[in-house]
Amino acid sequence: MSEATLHRRIRAEIAERIRSGAWPPGHRVPSEHELMAAYGCSRMTVNKALAPLAEQGLIVRRRKAGTFVSRPRIHSVVLDIPDIAAEVTARGEAYGYELLGRAARVATSDEAEALGLVRPGRILSLRCLHRAAGRPFGLEERLINLAAVPEAAEVDFAAEPPGGWLLGHVPWTEAEHRISAAHPSKSAATALGLPTTAACLVLDRRTWRGDERITHVRLTFPGDAYDLVARFSPQPG
Amino acid sequence: MSEATLHRRIRAEIAERIRSGAWPPGHRVPSEHELMAAYGCSRMTVNKALAPLAEQGLIVRRRKAGTFVSRPRIHSVVLDIPDIAAEVTARGEAYGYELLGRAARVATSDEAEALGLVRPGRILSLRCLHRAAGRPFGLEERLINLAAVPEAAEVDFAAEPPGGWLLGHVPWTEAEHRISAAHPSKSAATALGLPTTAACLVLDRRTWRGDERITHVRLTFPGDAYDLVARFSPQPG
DNA sequence: GCGTCACATATGTCTATACAAAAAGAAGTC
DNA sequence: GACTTCTTTTTGTATAGACATATGTGACGC
């Protein structure tokens, strides 16, 4: 499957034996010399096959002792955080977007803290409502650091959701996502048409370019509207 | 930082320049020959440094064209879902565990559906409470498919949380995580000492080995107890 | 029995070289 | 001008050999 280079094939076959349970955790993987003989290749090739498996933690390698199947411990999963418009239309519902509020101003101390600004600067504050089939689907509360993205001040976010615009126009180097559950704030509850006792999924995303913060967005979804789904099979290849 | 082998150093330095924004997306990375000259090493070493970066998608390599910093586009993040005991102790709080209920029986139709059993079979149903500093931290409701894991019937889960035992004893090939927000069920609210109007983070995990379902676990956390944090810097190192 | 040291073994890293494959660009052909 | 072919650059993969480093094991001495 996939490409047919030797070291990938060796890696895939070993990973497969581990995944299938044929080699249980703790089982000894053949030594580089044995694999070298088995596949009729050089040790470098075997090493190139095994090194990524060790880096991913599928196997543990110890000098002199050998190579062993490690016990999976940490659940690290890949989570897709899709564009909201794409998510809604993927469900076959009509996507709607509405700009509820927009303000360009010098950041308040709260906003400066949320954006991690070291000194006060101008920010663009946006409140947007995303709808699915006419009903509120999620509330987006976004702060954009105008020092980092001055051109955002000129964009008409009443026509275009800021998420897509930023992704297309501003390269970012780092992002942090925080997923939690909470009751909506009073204003969020009003915008979403929910009681303040509702359970909401809250996704906070902070984005950097180098040391500079670009944006901070909080997406609030009614708990029954949206699930984040992550699939993980322990080894891409 | 970390180990001082040459190829790791080269990799780290290039990743750093990309992360810092010094080399923006689309920027051309020096060719293998240039790096070889710059670091005074062989091309194999340069290649070993760059290959993992390409595999992770931080850079794009095209024959003849060269190597380029790729634009981060996908919003796919790596989420660590740690062991609850590890999570609690990492916060410096005392971890406590309590088995609230245990039943081995033929699956009800609801349970069979949750586990995706094609025909009715025996399951082990567990309810466990995880505590941090004495206070309820999360409720674990777990179904184990005894057809897939018969030895689970013999284990004393009053002494050991089932998550760790399963991870150590049963190899799995695929997992699906579903993250949502919801009010706790009546029984969950009671176990966690919450009102039924509380906002809870609910994590559903379903695990397979091949086509066979191993377990389905629902973890319910009080919204103020637990955040899932995902960091995406297009490069661990 | 117990601690110590030497050796064998297995992985870790690196070099120098070789050929293959893809593709951009140049040159030649109709 | 458009198409084909050739050349050259750059990455992809693999080999064989070398030395470094960690460590389990067993031999040795007490």
Coordinates of C-alpha atoms (C1' of nucleotides) in Angstrom, one line a residue:
Chain A
M1 CA 0.0 0.0 0.0
S2 CA 1.1 3.6 -0.6
E3 CA 4.6 3.8 -1.9
A4 CA 6.7 0.8 -2.4
T5 CA 10.1 1.9 -1.1
L6 CA 11.8 -0.7 1.0
H7 CA 12.1 1.2 4.2
R8 CA 8.5 2.2 4.1
R9 CA 7.5 -1.4 3.4
I10 CA 9.6 -2.7 6.4
R11 CA 8.0 0.0 8.6
A12 CA 4.5 -0.8 7.4
E13 CA 4.9 -4.5 8.0
I14 CA 6.3 -4.0 11.5
A15 CA 3.6 -1.5 12.3
E16 CA 1.0 -3.9 11.0
R17 CA 2.2 -6.7 13.2
I18 CA 2.0 -4.5 16.2
R19 CA -1.4 -3.1 15.3
S20 CA -2.9 -6.5 14.7
G21 CA -1.7 -7.7 18.0
A22 CA 0.5 -10.3 16.5
W23 CA 3.4 -8.6 18.4
P24 CA 1.9 -7.6 21.7
P25 CA 3.4 -4.9 23.9
G26 CA 6.7 -5.9 25.3
H27 CA 7.4 -8.3 22.4
R28 CA 10.9 -8.2 21.0
V29 CA 11.2 -6.8 17.5
P30 CA 14.0 -8.5 15.4
S31 CA 17.3 -6.7 15.7
E32 CA 18.6 -4.6 12.8
H33 CA 20.9 -7.3 11.7
E34 CA 18.1 -9.9 11.6
L35 CA 15.8 -7.5 9.7
M36 CA 18.8 -6.7 7.4
A37 CA 19.1 -10.4 6.6
A38 CA 15.4 -10.9 6.3
Y39 CA 14.9 -8.2 3.8
G40 CA 18.3 -8.5 2.2
C41 CA 19.1 -4.8 2.6
S42 CA 21.6 -2.7 4.5
R43 CA 21.4 -1.7 8.1
M44 CA 20.9 1.9 7.2
T45 CA 17.7 1.0 5.5
V46 CA 16.4 -0.9 8.5
N47 CA 17.4 1.9 10.7
K48 CA 15.5 4.4 8.5
A49 CA 12.5 2.1 8.8
L50 CA 12.6 1.9 12.5
A51 CA 13.6 5.4 13.6
P52 CA 10.2 7.0 12.9
L53 CA 8.4 4.2 14.7
A54 CA 10.6 4.9 17.8
E55 CA 10.0 8.6 17.4
Q56 CA 6.2 8.0 17.4
G57 CA 6.5 5.8 20.4
L58 CA 5.2 2.6 18.8
I59 CA 8.4 0.9 19.7
V60 CA 11.2 1.4 22.3
R61 CA 14.8 0.9 21.4
R62 CA 17.5 0.3 23.9
R63 CA 21.2 -0.2 23.1
K64 CA 22.4 -3.7 23.6
A65 CA 18.9 -4.8 24.8
G66 CA 17.1 -4.5 21.5
T67 CA 13.9 -3.2 20.1
F68 CA 10.6 -3.8 21.8
V69 CA 6.9 -3.1 21.2
S70 CA 6.0 -0.3 23.6
R71 CA 2.8 -0.1 25.5
P72 CA 0.5 2.7 24.2
R73 CA 0.0 5.1 27.0
I74 CA -0.9 8.6 25.8
H75 CA -3.9 9.1 23.6
S76 CA -2.9 11.6 21.1
V77 CA -5.5 12.1 18.5
V78 CA -5.8 14.2 15.4
L79 CA -8.8 16.5 15.6
D80 CA -10.3 18.2 12.6
I81 CA -11.6 21.6 13.4
P82 CA -13.5 22.4 10.2
D83 CA -14.6 25.7 8.9
I84 CA -18.1 26.3 10.2
A85 CA -19.6 27.1 6.8
A86 CA -18.2 23.8 5.5
E87 CA -19.4 21.9 8.5
V88 CA -23.0 23.2 8.1
T89 CA -23.2 22.7 4.4
A90 CA -21.7 19.2 4.8
R91 CA -24.8 18.4 6.9
G92 CA -27.0 19.5 4.0
E93 CA -28.3 22.5 5.8
A94 CA -28.3 26.1 4.6
Y95 CA -25.5 28.2 6.0
G96 CA -26.2 31.7 7.2
Y97 CA -23.9 34.3 8.5
E98 CA -24.6 37.6 10.3
L99 CA -22.3 40.2 11.6
L100 CA -23.7 41.3 15.0
G101 CA -21.1 43.8 16.0
R102 CA -17.9 45.3 14.9
A103 CA -15.6 47.8 16.7
A104 CA -12.0 48.9 16.0
R105 CA -10.5 50.5 19.1
V106 CA -7.7 50.5 21.5
A107 CA -7.8 47.2 23.4
T108 CA -9.3 47.2 26.9
S109 CA -7.2 45.6 29.5
D110 CA -9.3 42.4 29.3
E111 CA -8.9 42.3 25.6
A112 CA -5.2 43.0 25.8
E113 CA -4.8 40.1 28.1
A114 CA -6.9 37.8 26.0
L115 CA -4.7 38.7 23.0
G116 CA -1.5 38.7 25.1
L117 CA -0.5 42.2 24.0
V118 CA 2.4 43.5 25.9
R119 CA 1.4 47.1 25.4
P120 CA -2.0 48.5 24.5
G121 CA -2.7 48.5 20.8
R122 CA -5.6 48.8 18.4
I123 CA -7.7 45.7 17.9
L124 CA -10.7 44.8 15.9
S125 CA -13.5 43.2 17.8
L126 CA -16.1 41.1 16.0
R127 CA -19.2 39.3 17.0
C128 CA -20.7 37.0 14.4
L129 CA -23.5 34.6 14.3
H130 CA -23.4 31.4 12.3
R131 CA -26.7 29.8 11.4
A132 CA -27.7 26.4 10.1
A133 CA -31.1 26.1 8.5
G134 CA -32.0 29.5 9.8
R135 CA -31.4 28.6 13.5
P136 CA -28.4 29.8 15.4
F137 CA -25.5 27.3 15.1
G138 CA -22.6 29.0 16.8
L139 CA -21.5 32.4 18.1
E140 CA -18.1 33.7 17.1
E141 CA -16.4 36.3 19.3
R142 CA -13.2 37.4 17.8
L143 CA -10.4 39.8 18.5
I144 CA -7.9 40.6 15.8
N145 CA -4.6 42.3 16.6
L146 CA -4.5 45.2 14.2
A147 CA -0.8 45.7 14.8
A148 CA -0.2 42.3 13.3
V149 CA -3.0 42.4 10.7
P150 CA -3.6 46.1 9.8
E151 CA -5.3 45.2 6.5
A152 CA -8.2 43.6 8.5
A153 CA -9.4 47.1 9.3
E154 CA -10.4 47.5 5.7
V155 CA -12.3 44.3 5.2
D156 CA -16.1 44.1 5.1
F157 CA -16.8 41.3 7.5
A158 CA -20.5 41.7 7.1
A159 CA -20.1 39.9 3.8
E160 CA -17.4 37.3 4.7
P161 CA -16.8 35.4 7.9
P162 CA -13.5 36.5 9.4
G163 CA -12.2 33.0 9.9
G164 CA -11.9 32.2 6.2
W165 CA -10.5 35.6 5.4
L166 CA -7.8 35.3 8.0
L167 CA -6.8 31.8 6.9
G168 CA -6.5 33.0 3.4
H169 CA -4.6 36.2 4.1
V170 CA -2.5 35.8 7.1
P171 CA 0.1 33.0 7.5
W172 CA 0.3 31.7 11.1
T173 CA 2.9 29.6 12.7
E174 CA 1.3 28.4 15.8
A175 CA -2.2 27.9 17.2
E176 CA -3.6 26.8 20.5
H177 CA -7.0 25.3 20.9
R178 CA -8.8 25.0 24.2
I179 CA -12.0 23.0 24.3
S180 CA -14.3 23.2 27.3
A181 CA -17.9 23.1 28.3
A182 CA -19.6 26.1 30.0
H183 CA -22.8 27.9 30.3
P184 CA -23.1 30.7 27.8
S185 CA -22.5 34.3 28.9
K186 CA -25.7 36.4 29.0
S187 CA -24.9 38.0 25.7
A188 CA -24.0 34.7 24.1
A189 CA -27.2 33.2 25.4
T190 CA -29.2 36.0 23.9
A191 CA -27.5 35.8 20.5
L192 CA -28.0 32.0 20.4
G193 CA -31.5 32.1 21.7
L194 CA -30.6 29.8 24.7
P195 CA -31.2 29.9 28.4
T196 CA -28.1 30.8 30.4
T197 CA -28.3 27.3 31.9
A198 CA -27.7 25.6 28.6
A199 CA -24.6 23.5 28.1
C200 CA -22.3 24.9 25.5
L201 CA -19.2 23.6 23.8
V202 CA -16.7 26.4 23.9
L203 CA -13.7 26.4 21.6
D204 CA -11.0 29.0 22.1
R205 CA -8.4 29.4 19.5
R206 CA -5.3 31.6 19.7
T207 CA -3.1 32.1 16.8
W208 CA 0.5 33.4 16.5
R209 CA 2.9 34.3 13.8
G210 CA 6.3 34.1 15.4
D211 CA 6.0 35.9 18.7
E212 CA 3.1 38.1 17.5
R213 CA -0.4 37.2 18.4
I214 CA -2.8 37.4 15.4
T215 CA -6.2 36.6 16.7
H216 CA -8.2 35.1 19.5
V217 CA -11.5 33.6 18.7
R218 CA -14.1 32.0 21.0
L219 CA -16.7 29.8 19.3
T220 CA -19.7 28.9 21.4
F221 CA -21.9 26.1 20.2
P222 CA -25.1 24.9 21.8
G223 CA -24.2 21.5 23.2
D224 CA -26.7 19.7 21.1
A225 CA -25.6 21.4 17.8
Y226 CA -22.1 20.3 17.5
D227 CA -19.7 17.4 18.2
L228 CA -16.0 17.4 17.6
V229 CA -15.0 14.1 16.2
A230 CA -11.5 12.7 16.1
R231 CA -10.4 9.5 14.7
F232 CA -7.1 7.8 15.5
S233 CA -5.4 4.8 14.2
P234 CA -2.0 4.5 15.9
Q235 CA 0.2 4.9 12.9
P236 CA 0.0 6.7 9.7
G237 CA 3.0 4.9 8.1
Chain B
M1 CA 18.2 21.9 23.4
S2 CA 17.4 18.2 23.5
E3 CA 20.0 16.0 21.9
A4 CA 22.9 17.3 20.1
T5 CA 23.1 15.1 17.1
L6 CA 23.7 16.9 13.9
H7 CA 20.6 16.0 12.0
R8 CA 18.4 16.9 14.9
R9 CA 20.2 20.2 15.2
I10 CA 19.7 21.0 11.5
R11 CA 16.1 20.0 11.8
A12 CA 15.5 22.1 14.9
E13 CA 17.2 25.1 13.4
I14 CA 15.1 25.0 10.3
A15 CA 11.9 24.3 12.2
E16 CA 12.7 27.3 14.4
R17 CA 13.1 29.6 11.5
I18 CA 9.8 28.5 10.1
R19 CA 8.0 28.7 13.4
S20 CA 9.4 32.2 14.2
G21 CA 8.2 33.4 10.8
A22 CA 11.7 34.2 9.6
W23 CA 11.0 31.9 6.7
P24 CA 7.4 32.6 5.8
P25 CA 5.2 30.1 3.9
G26 CA 6.4 29.7 0.4
H27 CA 10.0 30.6 1.3
R28 CA 12.6 28.5 -0.3
V29 CA 14.6 26.3 2.0
P30 CA 18.3 25.9 1.0
S31 CA 18.9 22.9 -1.1
E32 CA 20.5 19.8 0.3
H33 CA 23.8 20.7 -1.2
E34 CA 23.7 24.2 0.3
L35 CA 22.9 22.8 3.7
M36 CA 25.6 20.2 3.3
A37 CA 28.1 22.9 2.7
A38 CA 26.7 25.1 5.5
Y39 CA 26.9 22.4 8.1
G40 CA 29.9 20.6 6.7
C41 CA 28.2 17.3 6.6
S42 CA 27.1 14.7 4.1
R43 CA 23.9 14.9 2.1
M44 CA 22.5 11.8 3.9
T45 CA 22.6 13.7 7.1
V46 CA 20.8 16.7 5.6
N47 CA 18.3 14.4 4.1
K48 CA 17.7 12.7 7.4
A49 CA 17.1 16.1 9.0
L50 CA 14.6 17.2 6.4
A51 CA 12.7 14.0 5.7
P52 CA 10.6 14.1 8.9
L53 CA 9.8 17.8 8.4
A54 CA 8.4 16.9 5.0
E55 CA 6.5 14.0 6.5
Q56 CA 4.9 16.2 9.0
G57 CA 4.0 18.7 6.3
L58 CA 6.1 21.6 7.6
I59 CA 7.9 21.7 4.3
V60 CA 7.1 20.6 0.8
R61 CA 9.8 19.0 -1.3
R62 CA 9.7 18.8 -5.0
R63 CA 12.3 17.3 -7.2
K64 CA 14.2 19.8 -9.2
A65 CA 12.1 22.6 -7.8
G66 CA 13.5 22.5 -4.3
T67 CA 12.3 22.6 -0.7
F68 CA 9.7 25.2 0.4
V69 CA 8.0 26.2 3.6
S70 CA 4.4 25.0 3.3
R71 CA 1.4 27.1 4.2
P72 CA -0.4 25.7 7.1
R73 CA -4.0 25.2 5.8
I74 CA -5.5 22.3 7.5
H75 CA -7.1 22.9 10.8
S76 CA -6.1 19.6 12.2
V77 CA -4.7 19.6 15.6
V78 CA -3.1 17.0 17.8
L79 CA -5.0 16.6 20.9
D80 CA -3.5 14.9 23.9
I81 CA -6.1 12.9 25.8
P82 CA -4.1 11.9 28.8
D83 CA -4.8 9.2 31.4
I84 CA -7.0 10.8 34.0
A85 CA -4.7 9.7 36.9
A86 CA -1.8 11.3 35.1
E87 CA -3.7 14.5 34.4
V88 CA -4.8 14.9 38.0
T89 CA -1.4 14.2 39.5
A90 CA 0.2 16.5 36.9
R91 CA -1.9 19.3 38.6
G92 CA -0.4 18.4 41.9
E93 CA -3.6 17.1 43.3
A94 CA -4.2 13.8 44.9
Y95 CA -5.8 11.3 42.6
G96 CA -8.6 9.1 43.8
Y97 CA -10.5 6.3 42.2
E98 CA -13.7 4.5 43.1
L99 CA -15.6 1.8 41.4
L100 CA -19.3 2.7 41.7
G101 CA -20.8 -0.2 39.8
R102 CA -20.0 -3.3 37.9
A103 CA -22.1 -5.8 36.1
A104 CA -21.3 -8.5 33.6
R105 CA -24.4 -9.4 31.6
V106 CA -25.8 -9.9 28.2
A107 CA -26.0 -6.5 26.5
T108 CA -29.3 -4.7 26.4
S109 CA -30.3 -3.4 23.0
D110 CA -29.0 0.1 23.9
E111 CA -25.7 -1.3 25.0
A112 CA -25.4 -3.5 22.0
E113 CA -26.0 -0.5 19.8
A114 CA -23.5 1.7 21.7
L115 CA -20.9 -1.1 21.3
G116 CA -21.9 -1.8 17.7
L117 CA -22.5 -5.5 18.4
V118 CA -24.0 -7.2 15.5
R119 CA -25.5 -10.0 17.7
P120 CA -26.2 -9.9 21.4
G121 CA -23.3 -10.8 23.5
R122 CA -21.9 -10.6 27.0
I123 CA -20.5 -7.2 28.1
L124 CA -19.0 -5.8 31.2
S125 CA -20.5 -2.5 32.4
L126 CA -18.5 -0.3 34.7
R127 CA -19.2 3.0 36.4
C128 CA -16.1 4.6 38.0
L129 CA -15.6 7.9 39.7
H130 CA -12.3 9.7 39.4
R131 CA -11.4 12.2 42.1
A132 CA -9.0 15.1 42.3
A133 CA -8.1 16.3 45.8
G134 CA -11.1 14.4 47.1
R135 CA -13.6 16.1 44.9
P136 CA -15.3 14.4 41.9
F137 CA -13.3 15.0 38.8
G138 CA -14.9 12.9 36.2
L139 CA -17.3 10.0 35.8
E140 CA -16.4 7.1 33.6
E141 CA -19.1 4.9 32.2
R142 CA -17.7 2.0 30.3
L143 CA -18.8 -1.0 28.3
I144 CA -16.4 -3.7 27.5
N145 CA -17.1 -6.3 24.9
L146 CA -16.4 -9.6 26.6
A147 CA -16.4 -11.4 23.3
A148 CA -13.3 -9.3 22.4
V149 CA -11.7 -9.1 25.9
P150 CA -12.8 -12.2 27.9
E151 CA -10.1 -11.8 30.4
A152 CA -11.6 -8.5 31.6
A153 CA -14.2 -10.5 33.4
E154 CA -11.5 -11.7 35.9
V155 CA -10.0 -8.3 36.6
D156 CA -10.6 -6.5 39.9
F157 CA -11.5 -3.0 38.6
A158 CA -12.1 -1.9 42.2
A159 CA -8.3 -1.7 42.5
E160 CA -7.3 -0.5 39.1
P161 CA -9.0 1.9 36.7
P162 CA -10.1 0.0 33.6
G163 CA -8.6 2.5 31.1
G164 CA -5.0 1.7 32.2
W165 CA -5.6 -2.0 32.3
L166 CA -7.1 -2.1 28.8
L167 CA -4.3 0.0 27.4
G168 CA -1.8 -2.3 28.8
H169 CA -3.5 -5.6 27.9
V170 CA -5.4 -5.1 24.8
P171 CA -3.9 -3.8 21.6
W172 CA -6.2 -1.7 19.6
T173 CA -6.1 -0.6 16.1
E174 CA -8.5 2.3 15.9
A175 CA -10.2 4.7 18.1
E176 CA -12.9 7.4 17.7
H177 CA -13.3 10.3 20.0
R178 CA -16.4 12.5 20.1
I179 CA -16.3 15.6 22.2
S180 CA -19.4 17.4 23.1
A181 CA -21.1 19.5 25.8
A182 CA -24.2 18.4 27.6
H183 CA -26.1 18.4 30.8
P184 CA -25.2 15.4 33.0
S185 CA -27.7 12.6 33.2
K186 CA -29.5 12.3 36.5
S187 CA -27.2 9.5 37.7
A188 CA -24.1 11.3 36.4
A189 CA -25.1 14.5 38.2
T190 CA -25.6 12.5 41.4
A191 CA -22.2 10.8 41.1
L192 CA -20.5 14.1 40.4
G193 CA -22.4 16.1 42.9
L194 CA -23.7 18.5 40.3
P195 CA -27.0 20.0 39.5
T196 CA -28.5 18.5 36.3
T197 CA -28.3 22.0 34.8
A198 CA -24.5 22.0 35.0
A199 CA -22.5 22.2 31.8
C200 CA -20.3 19.1 31.3
L201 CA -17.7 18.2 28.8
V202 CA -18.5 14.7 27.5
L203 CA -15.8 12.6 25.8
D204 CA -17.0 9.4 24.1
R205 CA -14.3 7.0 23.0
R206 CA -14.9 3.9 21.0
T207 CA -12.1 1.5 20.4
W208 CA -11.6 -1.2 17.8
R209 CA -9.2 -4.1 17.1
G210 CA -9.7 -4.8 13.5
D211 CA -13.5 -5.0 13.0
E212 CA -14.1 -6.0 16.5
R213 CA -15.3 -3.4 19.0
I214 CA -13.4 -3.5 22.3
T215 CA -14.9 -0.8 24.5
H216 CA -17.0 2.3 24.6
V217 CA -16.3 4.8 27.3
R218 CA -18.1 8.0 28.2
L219 CA -16.2 10.4 30.4
T220 CA -18.2 13.2 31.9
F221 CA -16.3 16.1 33.3
P222 CA -17.8 19.1 35.1
G223 CA -17.3 22.0 32.7
D224 CA -15.1 23.9 35.2
A225 CA -12.9 21.0 36.0
Y226 CA -11.3 20.1 32.7
D227 CA -10.2 21.7 29.5
L228 CA -8.8 19.9 26.6
V229 CA -5.9 21.7 25.2
A230 CA -4.4 21.2 21.7
R231 CA -1.4 22.9 20.5
F232 CA -0.5 23.0 16.9
S233 CA 2.9 24.3 16.1
P234 CA 3.6 22.6 12.8
Q235 CA 6.5 20.8 14.4
P236 CA 7.3 19.1 17.6
G237 CA 11.0 18.6 17.0
Chain C
dG1 C1' 27.8 -15.0 47.7
dC2 C1' 29.0 -10.5 45.9
dG3 C1' 30.9 -6.8 43.6
dT4 C1' 33.9 -5.4 39.5
dC5 C1' 35.5 -5.3 35.1
dA6 C1' 35.9 -6.8 30.4
dC7 C1' 33.6 -8.2 26.4
dA8 C1' 30.1 -8.9 23.2
dT9 C1' 26.0 -7.0 21.3
dA10 C1' 22.7 -3.7 19.6
dT11 C1' 21.6 0.7 18.5
dG12 C1' 23.0 5.7 17.1
dT13 C1' 25.1 8.5 14.0
dC14 C1' 27.8 9.8 10.1
dT15 C1' 30.4 9.5 5.6
dA16 C1' 31.1 8.8 0.8
dT17 C1' 29.2 7.1 -3.1
dA18 C1' 25.8 5.5 -6.5
dC19 C1' 21.9 5.3 -9.3
dA20 C1' 16.9 6.5 -10.0
dA21 C1' 13.1 9.6 -10.7
dA22 C1' 10.9 13.9 -11.4
dA23 C1' 10.6 18.2 -13.4
dA24 C1' 12.1 23.0 -14.9
dG25 C1' 14.2 25.0 -18.6
dA26 C1' 16.6 25.0 -23.0
dA27 C1' 17.2 23.6 -27.6
dG28 C1' 15.8 21.7 -31.6
dT29 C1' 12.0 20.3 -35.1
dC30 C1' 7.8 20.6 -37.6
Chain D
dG1 C1' 4.2 29.3 -32.5
dA2 C1' 3.6 24.7 -30.7
dC3 C1' 5.4 20.4 -29.7
dT4 C1' 9.0 17.2 -28.7
dT5 C1' 13.5 15.9 -26.8
dC6 C1' 17.5 16.6 -24.2
dT7 C1' 20.1 18.4 -20.4
dT8 C1' 20.6 19.6 -15.7
dT9 C1' 19.2 20.3 -11.2
dT10 C1' 17.3 18.5 -7.0
dT11 C1' 15.4 15.2 -4.3
dG12 C1' 14.6 10.0 -3.2
dT13 C1' 16.5 5.8 -2.0
dA14 C1' 19.9 2.5 -1.1
dT15 C1' 24.7 0.5 0.0
dA16 C1' 28.9 -0.5 2.7
dG17 C1' 31.7 0.8 6.0
dA18 C1' 33.2 3.2 10.2
dC19 C1' 33.3 4.7 14.9
dA20 C1' 30.5 6.0 19.1
dT21 C1' 27.8 4.7 23.0
dA22 C1' 25.1 2.2 26.1
dT23 C1' 24.3 -2.1 28.5
dG24 C1' 23.4 -7.1 29.6
dT25 C1' 26.2 -11.0 30.7
dG26 C1' 29.5 -13.7 32.3
dA27 C1' 34.2 -14.3 34.1
dC28 C1' 37.1 -13.2 37.7
dG29 C1' 38.7 -12.1 42.2
dC30 C1' 37.6 -11.5 46.9

